[in-house]
Amino acid sequence: SAVISQKPSRDICQRGTSLTIQCQVDSQVTMMFWYRQQPGQSLTLIATANQGSEATYESGFVIDKFPISRPNLTFSTLTVSNMSPEDSSIYLCSVLTLASGELFFGEGSRLTVL
Amino acid sequence: RKEVEQDPGPFNVPEGATVAFNCTYSNSASQSFFWYRQDCRKEPKLLMSVYSSGNEDGRFTAQLNRASQYISLLIRDSKLSDSATYLCVVSVYNNNDMRFGAGTRLTVKP
């Protein structure tokens, strides 16, 4: 298993600002991902965070809007840039355990943009 | 067409009932299948993987039909604690690309 800590757990932000979400894992993991869950919706994969290189983004998500860093195997950040109310969502960090193929999630960061 | 489709429910059932959820997926090359559970305002957690031959874990049974591209989850003898949203998850490439269905909400009532 993996224990994932995310912060902030929630924030209220003004339109046009940016917010960085941090994700810390208690063990070294190869695969880390960032998901978004909009109100009443399911999870959408934003990107795969690659250690030491640029993240791999899914269709509809771009680096300028969601820059991601992953300096080592236990830590990653996701920035939501130039926020608008449409960015109000829960952002979840997740890691994949290769042995079991199970995804573990952080508790999420609930973002509200006014 | 969505990659993973589920009946959103809600399913409202009495304790002790048997309830079944279905999920369909669009990519015939999909290799891995899972059911996750998400409690209100919590993160999703793995309930069970779905194997080609079908598998059972206590009161929960998962089935896969590759020909029809659907997955099912059967819950027997429902408990109040089973109330949650059940997410169907499908992956094509080594679990690096898990796609989530919108979830089916279940409420078990006394």
PDB file of C-alpha atoms in Angstrom:
ATOM      1  CA  SER A   1       0.000   0.000   0.000  1.00  0.00           C
ATOM      2  CA  ALA A   2       0.957   3.653  -0.174  1.00  0.00           C
ATOM      3  CA  VAL A   3       0.127   6.603   2.042  1.00  0.00           C
ATOM      4  CA  ILE A   4      -0.338   9.835   0.141  1.00  0.00           C
ATOM      5  CA  SER A   5      -0.481  13.294   1.662  1.00  0.00           C
ATOM      6  CA  GLN A   6      -1.885  16.179  -0.301  1.00  0.00           C
ATOM      7  CA  LYS A   7      -1.995  19.826   0.586  1.00  0.00           C
ATOM      8  CA  PRO A   8      -3.803  22.055   0.703  1.00  0.00           C
ATOM      9  CA  SER A   9      -6.887  19.972   1.430  1.00  0.00           C
ATOM     10  CA  ARG A  10      -9.050  22.856   0.298  1.00  0.00           C
ATOM     11  CA  ASP A  11      -8.727  26.424  -0.848  1.00  0.00           C
ATOM     12  CA  ILE A  12     -10.816  29.276  -2.140  1.00  0.00           C
ATOM     13  CA  CYS A  13      -9.110  31.337  -4.794  1.00  0.00           C
ATOM     14  CA  GLN A  14      -9.755  34.398  -6.877  1.00  0.00           C
ATOM     15  CA  ARG A  15     -10.148  34.275 -10.623  1.00  0.00           C
ATOM     16  CA  GLY A  16      -6.863  34.790 -12.457  1.00  0.00           C
ATOM     17  CA  THR A  17      -4.617  33.511  -9.686  1.00  0.00           C
ATOM     18  CA  SER A  18      -2.680  30.247  -9.555  1.00  0.00           C
ATOM     19  CA  LEU A  19      -2.543  27.511  -6.945  1.00  0.00           C
ATOM     20  CA  THR A  20       0.042  24.781  -6.433  1.00  0.00           C
ATOM     21  CA  ILE A  21      -0.998  21.470  -4.910  1.00  0.00           C
ATOM     22  CA  GLN A  22       1.611  19.241  -3.332  1.00  0.00           C
ATOM     23  CA  CYS A  23       1.609  15.467  -3.174  1.00  0.00           C
ATOM     24  CA  GLN A  24       3.945  13.470  -0.928  1.00  0.00           C
ATOM     25  CA  VAL A  25       4.114   9.670  -0.946  1.00  0.00           C
ATOM     26  CA  ASP A  26       5.546   7.602   1.875  1.00  0.00           C
ATOM     27  CA  SER A  27       7.506   5.325  -0.460  1.00  0.00           C
ATOM     28  CA  GLN A  28       9.237   5.492  -3.807  1.00  0.00           C
ATOM     29  CA  VAL A  29       6.800   4.872  -6.612  1.00  0.00           C
ATOM     30  CA  THR A  30       7.281   4.774 -10.341  1.00  0.00           C
ATOM     31  CA  MET A  31       3.901   5.962 -11.530  1.00  0.00           C
ATOM     32  CA  MET A  32       2.213   9.078 -10.231  1.00  0.00           C
ATOM     33  CA  PHE A  33      -0.855  10.668 -11.724  1.00  0.00           C
ATOM     34  CA  TRP A  34      -3.034  13.714 -11.284  1.00  0.00           C
ATOM     35  CA  TYR A  35      -6.792  13.397 -11.628  1.00  0.00           C
ATOM     36  CA  ARG A  36      -9.613  15.906 -11.509  1.00  0.00           C
ATOM     37  CA  GLN A  37     -13.098  15.223 -10.204  1.00  0.00           C
ATOM     38  CA  GLN A  38     -15.616  17.925 -10.955  1.00  0.00           C
ATOM     39  CA  PRO A  39     -18.787  18.194  -8.859  1.00  0.00           C
ATOM     40  CA  GLY A  40     -21.004  15.178  -9.415  1.00  0.00           C
ATOM     41  CA  GLN A  41     -18.654  13.764 -12.004  1.00  0.00           C
ATOM     42  CA  SER A  42     -16.167  10.939 -12.133  1.00  0.00           C
ATOM     43  CA  LEU A  43     -12.405  11.161 -12.247  1.00  0.00           C
ATOM     44  CA  THR A  44     -10.614  12.490 -15.307  1.00  0.00           C
ATOM     45  CA  LEU A  45      -6.923  11.850 -15.793  1.00  0.00           C
ATOM     46  CA  ILE A  46      -5.027  15.114 -16.251  1.00  0.00           C
ATOM     47  CA  ALA A  47      -1.497  13.801 -16.661  1.00  0.00           C
ATOM     48  CA  THR A  48       1.150  11.324 -15.675  1.00  0.00           C
ATOM     49  CA  ALA A  49       3.876  12.945 -13.589  1.00  0.00           C
ATOM     50  CA  ASN A  50       7.257  11.749 -14.850  1.00  0.00           C
ATOM     51  CA  GLN A  51      10.267  11.903 -12.576  1.00  0.00           C
ATOM     52  CA  GLY A  52      12.893  14.231 -13.939  1.00  0.00           C
ATOM     53  CA  SER A  53      11.087  15.032 -17.183  1.00  0.00           C
ATOM     54  CA  GLU A  54       7.984  16.726 -18.544  1.00  0.00           C
ATOM     55  CA  ALA A  55       4.626  15.293 -17.594  1.00  0.00           C
ATOM     56  CA  THR A  56       2.532  13.397 -20.121  1.00  0.00           C
ATOM     57  CA  TYR A  57      -0.786  15.187 -20.573  1.00  0.00           C
ATOM     58  CA  GLU A  58      -4.109  13.731 -21.611  1.00  0.00           C
ATOM     59  CA  SER A  59      -6.178  15.175 -24.395  1.00  0.00           C
ATOM     60  CA  GLY A  60      -7.725  18.456 -23.309  1.00  0.00           C
ATOM     61  CA  PHE A  61      -5.052  19.314 -20.747  1.00  0.00           C
ATOM     62  CA  VAL A  62      -1.959  21.410 -21.469  1.00  0.00           C
ATOM     63  CA  ILE A  63       1.220  22.216 -19.632  1.00  0.00           C
ATOM     64  CA  ASP A  64       0.646  25.970 -19.617  1.00  0.00           C
ATOM     65  CA  LYS A  65      -2.586  25.517 -17.690  1.00  0.00           C
ATOM     66  CA  PHE A  66      -1.527  22.605 -15.467  1.00  0.00           C
ATOM     67  CA  PRO A  67       2.246  22.627 -15.015  1.00  0.00           C
ATOM     68  CA  ILE A  68       3.465  19.591 -13.111  1.00  0.00           C
ATOM     69  CA  SER A  69       6.749  18.937 -11.390  1.00  0.00           C
ATOM     70  CA  ARG A  70       8.163  15.673 -10.131  1.00  0.00           C
ATOM     71  CA  PRO A  71      11.671  16.158  -8.817  1.00  0.00           C
ATOM     72  CA  ASN A  72      11.922  12.693  -7.239  1.00  0.00           C
ATOM     73  CA  LEU A  73      10.050   9.413  -6.777  1.00  0.00           C
ATOM     74  CA  THR A  74       8.085  10.521  -3.721  1.00  0.00           C
ATOM     75  CA  PHE A  75       6.936  14.058  -4.512  1.00  0.00           C
ATOM     76  CA  SER A  76       4.969  15.920  -7.167  1.00  0.00           C
ATOM     77  CA  THR A  77       3.192  19.235  -7.576  1.00  0.00           C
ATOM     78  CA  LEU A  78       0.322  20.307  -9.782  1.00  0.00           C
ATOM     79  CA  THR A  79      -0.286  23.989 -10.460  1.00  0.00           C
ATOM     80  CA  VAL A  80      -3.641  25.243 -11.663  1.00  0.00           C
ATOM     81  CA  SER A  81      -2.793  28.448 -13.518  1.00  0.00           C
ATOM     82  CA  ASN A  82      -4.849  31.522 -14.291  1.00  0.00           C
ATOM     83  CA  MET A  83      -7.857  29.996 -12.592  1.00  0.00           C
ATOM     84  CA  SER A  84     -11.460  30.469 -13.619  1.00  0.00           C
ATOM     85  CA  PRO A  85     -14.638  29.231 -11.925  1.00  0.00           C
ATOM     86  CA  GLU A  86     -14.630  26.265 -14.334  1.00  0.00           C
ATOM     87  CA  ASP A  87     -11.496  25.020 -12.569  1.00  0.00           C
ATOM     88  CA  SER A  88     -13.457  24.510  -9.349  1.00  0.00           C
ATOM     89  CA  SER A  89     -12.967  20.838  -8.692  1.00  0.00           C
ATOM     90  CA  ILE A  90     -11.285  18.237  -6.537  1.00  0.00           C
ATOM     91  CA  TYR A  91      -7.751  17.476  -7.644  1.00  0.00           C
ATOM     92  CA  LEU A  92      -6.389  14.074  -6.654  1.00  0.00           C
ATOM     93  CA  CYS A  93      -2.888  12.737  -6.668  1.00  0.00           C
ATOM     94  CA  SER A  94      -2.573   8.998  -7.192  1.00  0.00           C
ATOM     95  CA  VAL A  95       0.146   6.379  -7.379  1.00  0.00           C
ATOM     96  CA  LEU A  96       0.179   2.975  -8.996  1.00  0.00           C
ATOM     97  CA  THR A  97       1.575  -0.025  -7.189  1.00  0.00           C
ATOM     98  CA  LEU A  98       3.025  -2.211  -9.895  1.00  0.00           C
ATOM     99  CA  ALA A  99       2.784  -5.387  -7.873  1.00  0.00           C
ATOM    100  CA  SER A 100      -0.980  -5.277  -7.544  1.00  0.00           C
ATOM    101  CA  GLY A 101      -1.956  -2.804 -10.237  1.00  0.00           C
ATOM    102  CA  GLU A 102      -3.860  -0.856  -7.611  1.00  0.00           C
ATOM    103  CA  LEU A 103      -4.223   2.916  -7.676  1.00  0.00           C
ATOM    104  CA  PHE A 104      -3.946   4.685  -4.339  1.00  0.00           C
ATOM    105  CA  PHE A 105      -5.286   8.200  -4.005  1.00  0.00           C
ATOM    106  CA  GLY A 106      -4.585  11.137  -1.811  1.00  0.00           C
ATOM    107  CA  GLU A 107      -7.535  12.659   0.005  1.00  0.00           C
ATOM    108  CA  GLY A 108      -7.820  15.312  -2.650  1.00  0.00           C
ATOM    109  CA  SER A 109      -7.561  19.076  -2.789  1.00  0.00           C
ATOM    110  CA  ARG A 110     -10.925  20.808  -3.074  1.00  0.00           C
ATOM    111  CA  LEU A 111     -10.539  24.015  -5.047  1.00  0.00           C
ATOM    112  CA  THR A 112     -13.188  26.709  -5.337  1.00  0.00           C
ATOM    113  CA  VAL A 113     -12.575  29.595  -7.710  1.00  0.00           C
ATOM    114  CA  LEU A 114     -14.646  32.721  -7.235  1.00  0.00           C
TER     115      LEU A 114
ATOM    116  CA  ARG B   1     -19.338   7.683 -26.906  1.00  0.00           C
ATOM    117  CA  LYS B   2     -17.765   7.726 -23.448  1.00  0.00           C
ATOM    118  CA  GLU B   3     -14.884   5.351 -22.846  1.00  0.00           C
ATOM    119  CA  VAL B   4     -16.548   3.874 -19.775  1.00  0.00           C
ATOM    120  CA  GLU B   5     -20.284   4.108 -19.195  1.00  0.00           C
ATOM    121  CA  GLN B   6     -22.268   3.274 -16.112  1.00  0.00           C
ATOM    122  CA  ASP B   7     -25.846   3.650 -15.025  1.00  0.00           C
ATOM    123  CA  PRO B   8     -25.596   6.563 -12.567  1.00  0.00           C
ATOM    124  CA  GLY B   9     -28.465   5.312 -10.432  1.00  0.00           C
ATOM    125  CA  PRO B  10     -29.206   6.048  -7.712  1.00  0.00           C
ATOM    126  CA  PHE B  11     -30.006   2.552  -6.589  1.00  0.00           C
ATOM    127  CA  ASN B  12     -31.973   2.554  -3.357  1.00  0.00           C
ATOM    128  CA  VAL B  13     -32.291  -0.919  -1.866  1.00  0.00           C
ATOM    129  CA  PRO B  14     -33.262  -2.377   1.507  1.00  0.00           C
ATOM    130  CA  GLU B  15     -30.771  -4.165   3.692  1.00  0.00           C
ATOM    131  CA  GLY B  16     -30.299  -7.745   2.631  1.00  0.00           C
ATOM    132  CA  ALA B  17     -31.154  -7.111  -1.003  1.00  0.00           C
ATOM    133  CA  THR B  18     -29.079  -8.214  -3.960  1.00  0.00           C
ATOM    134  CA  VAL B  19     -28.088  -5.479  -6.370  1.00  0.00           C
ATOM    135  CA  ALA B  20     -26.185  -5.554  -9.648  1.00  0.00           C
ATOM    136  CA  PHE B  21     -24.353  -2.826 -11.532  1.00  0.00           C
ATOM    137  CA  ASN B  22     -23.266  -2.941 -15.137  1.00  0.00           C
ATOM    138  CA  CYS B  23     -20.574  -1.051 -16.965  1.00  0.00           C
ATOM    139  CA  THR B  24     -19.667  -0.931 -20.645  1.00  0.00           C
ATOM    140  CA  TYR B  25     -16.377   0.112 -22.198  1.00  0.00           C
ATOM    141  CA  SER B  26     -15.631   1.265 -25.718  1.00  0.00           C
ATOM    142  CA  ASN B  27     -12.053   0.152 -26.342  1.00  0.00           C
ATOM    143  CA  SER B  28     -11.915  -3.499 -27.269  1.00  0.00           C
ATOM    144  CA  ALA B  29      -8.172  -3.520 -26.562  1.00  0.00           C
ATOM    145  CA  SER B  30      -8.774  -2.898 -22.860  1.00  0.00           C
ATOM    146  CA  GLN B  31      -6.797  -5.281 -20.695  1.00  0.00           C
ATOM    147  CA  SER B  32      -7.479  -4.531 -17.035  1.00  0.00           C
ATOM    148  CA  PHE B  33     -10.724  -3.970 -15.226  1.00  0.00           C
ATOM    149  CA  PHE B  34     -11.543  -2.890 -11.709  1.00  0.00           C
ATOM    150  CA  TRP B  35     -14.296  -1.765  -9.414  1.00  0.00           C
ATOM    151  CA  TYR B  36     -13.479   1.099  -7.058  1.00  0.00           C
ATOM    152  CA  ARG B  37     -15.614   2.390  -4.249  1.00  0.00           C
ATOM    153  CA  GLN B  38     -15.902   6.054  -3.315  1.00  0.00           C
ATOM    154  CA  ASP B  39     -17.576   7.176  -0.130  1.00  0.00           C
ATOM    155  CA  CYS B  40     -19.017  10.661   0.061  1.00  0.00           C
ATOM    156  CA  ARG B  41     -16.276  13.292   0.146  1.00  0.00           C
ATOM    157  CA  LYS B  42     -13.587  10.617   0.238  1.00  0.00           C
ATOM    158  CA  GLU B  43     -11.046   9.367  -2.244  1.00  0.00           C
ATOM    159  CA  PRO B  44     -11.724   6.246  -4.333  1.00  0.00           C
ATOM    160  CA  LYS B  45     -10.422   2.930  -3.058  1.00  0.00           C
ATOM    161  CA  LEU B  46     -10.019  -0.367  -4.839  1.00  0.00           C
ATOM    162  CA  LEU B  47     -12.892  -2.763  -4.201  1.00  0.00           C
ATOM    163  CA  MET B  48     -11.785  -5.571  -6.462  1.00  0.00           C
ATOM    164  CA  SER B  49     -10.091  -6.393  -9.724  1.00  0.00           C
ATOM    165  CA  VAL B  50     -12.136  -8.136 -12.398  1.00  0.00           C
ATOM    166  CA  TYR B  51     -10.681 -11.244 -13.961  1.00  0.00           C
ATOM    167  CA  SER B  52     -11.658 -12.907 -17.212  1.00  0.00           C
ATOM    168  CA  SER B  53     -13.044 -15.941 -15.443  1.00  0.00           C
ATOM    169  CA  GLY B  54     -15.012 -13.852 -12.977  1.00  0.00           C
ATOM    170  CA  ASN B  55     -14.141 -13.577  -9.325  1.00  0.00           C
ATOM    171  CA  GLU B  56     -15.775 -13.398  -5.958  1.00  0.00           C
ATOM    172  CA  ASP B  57     -14.797 -11.702  -2.728  1.00  0.00           C
ATOM    173  CA  GLY B  58     -17.243 -12.429   0.039  1.00  0.00           C
ATOM    174  CA  ARG B  59     -20.558 -10.834  -0.872  1.00  0.00           C
ATOM    175  CA  PHE B  60     -19.141  -9.255  -4.013  1.00  0.00           C
ATOM    176  CA  THR B  61     -18.940 -10.938  -7.411  1.00  0.00           C
ATOM    177  CA  ALA B  62     -17.404  -9.389 -10.505  1.00  0.00           C
ATOM    178  CA  GLN B  63     -17.879 -10.612 -14.054  1.00  0.00           C
ATOM    179  CA  LEU B  64     -16.286  -9.663 -17.347  1.00  0.00           C
ATOM    180  CA  ASN B  65     -17.778 -10.218 -20.779  1.00  0.00           C
ATOM    181  CA  ARG B  66     -15.163  -9.302 -23.367  1.00  0.00           C
ATOM    182  CA  ALA B  67     -17.355 -10.115 -26.354  1.00  0.00           C
ATOM    183  CA  SER B  68     -19.978  -7.616 -25.248  1.00  0.00           C
ATOM    184  CA  GLN B  69     -17.470  -5.300 -23.573  1.00  0.00           C
ATOM    185  CA  TYR B  70     -19.187  -5.080 -20.263  1.00  0.00           C
ATOM    186  CA  ILE B  71     -18.360  -5.632 -16.635  1.00  0.00           C
ATOM    187  CA  SER B  72     -20.725  -6.313 -13.798  1.00  0.00           C
ATOM    188  CA  LEU B  73     -20.658  -6.130 -10.032  1.00  0.00           C
ATOM    189  CA  LEU B  74     -23.101  -8.092  -7.895  1.00  0.00           C
ATOM    190  CA  ILE B  75     -23.562  -7.346  -4.224  1.00  0.00           C
ATOM    191  CA  ARG B  76     -25.444  -9.891  -2.159  1.00  0.00           C
ATOM    192  CA  ASP B  77     -26.990  -9.388   1.266  1.00  0.00           C
ATOM    193  CA  SER B  78     -26.509  -5.604   1.115  1.00  0.00           C
ATOM    194  CA  LYS B  79     -25.356  -3.843   4.265  1.00  0.00           C
ATOM    195  CA  LEU B  80     -25.887  -0.247   5.267  1.00  0.00           C
ATOM    196  CA  SER B  81     -22.134   0.194   5.003  1.00  0.00           C
ATOM    197  CA  ASP B  82     -22.264  -0.696   1.303  1.00  0.00           C
ATOM    198  CA  SER B  83     -23.787   2.732   0.609  1.00  0.00           C
ATOM    199  CA  ALA B  84     -21.295   4.470  -1.660  1.00  0.00           C
ATOM    200  CA  THR B  85     -20.570   5.267  -5.285  1.00  0.00           C
ATOM    201  CA  TYR B  86     -19.146   2.365  -7.272  1.00  0.00           C
ATOM    202  CA  LEU B  87     -16.737   3.286 -10.047  1.00  0.00           C
ATOM    203  CA  CYS B  88     -15.998   1.057 -13.010  1.00  0.00           C
ATOM    204  CA  VAL B  89     -12.382   1.416 -14.140  1.00  0.00           C
ATOM    205  CA  VAL B  90     -10.765   0.205 -17.344  1.00  0.00           C
ATOM    206  CA  SER B  91      -7.174   0.292 -18.557  1.00  0.00           C
ATOM    207  CA  VAL B  92      -5.586  -0.466 -21.912  1.00  0.00           C
ATOM    208  CA  TYR B  93      -1.860  -0.113 -21.229  1.00  0.00           C
ATOM    209  CA  ASN B  94      -0.468  -1.723 -18.105  1.00  0.00           C
ATOM    210  CA  ASN B  95      -2.728   0.290 -15.804  1.00  0.00           C
ATOM    211  CA  ASN B  96      -0.969   3.528 -16.781  1.00  0.00           C
ATOM    212  CA  ASP B  97      -4.113   4.940 -18.263  1.00  0.00           C
ATOM    213  CA  MET B  98      -7.002   4.070 -15.995  1.00  0.00           C
ATOM    214  CA  ARG B  99     -10.314   5.458 -17.200  1.00  0.00           C
ATOM    215  CA  PHE B 100     -13.109   5.887 -14.724  1.00  0.00           C
ATOM    216  CA  GLY B 101     -16.815   5.606 -15.286  1.00  0.00           C
ATOM    217  CA  ALA B 102     -19.050   8.271 -13.802  1.00  0.00           C
ATOM    218  CA  GLY B 103     -20.025   5.919 -10.992  1.00  0.00           C
ATOM    219  CA  THR B 104     -23.203   4.293  -9.762  1.00  0.00           C
ATOM    220  CA  ARG B 105     -24.574   5.536  -6.482  1.00  0.00           C
ATOM    221  CA  LEU B 106     -25.939   2.942  -4.087  1.00  0.00           C
ATOM    222  CA  THR B 107     -27.945   3.663  -0.954  1.00  0.00           C
ATOM    223  CA  VAL B 108     -28.828   0.760   1.310  1.00  0.00           C
ATOM    224  CA  LYS B 109     -31.684   1.550   3.675  1.00  0.00           C
ATOM    225  CA  PRO B 110     -32.718  -0.133   6.922  1.00  0.00           C
TER     226      PRO B 110
END
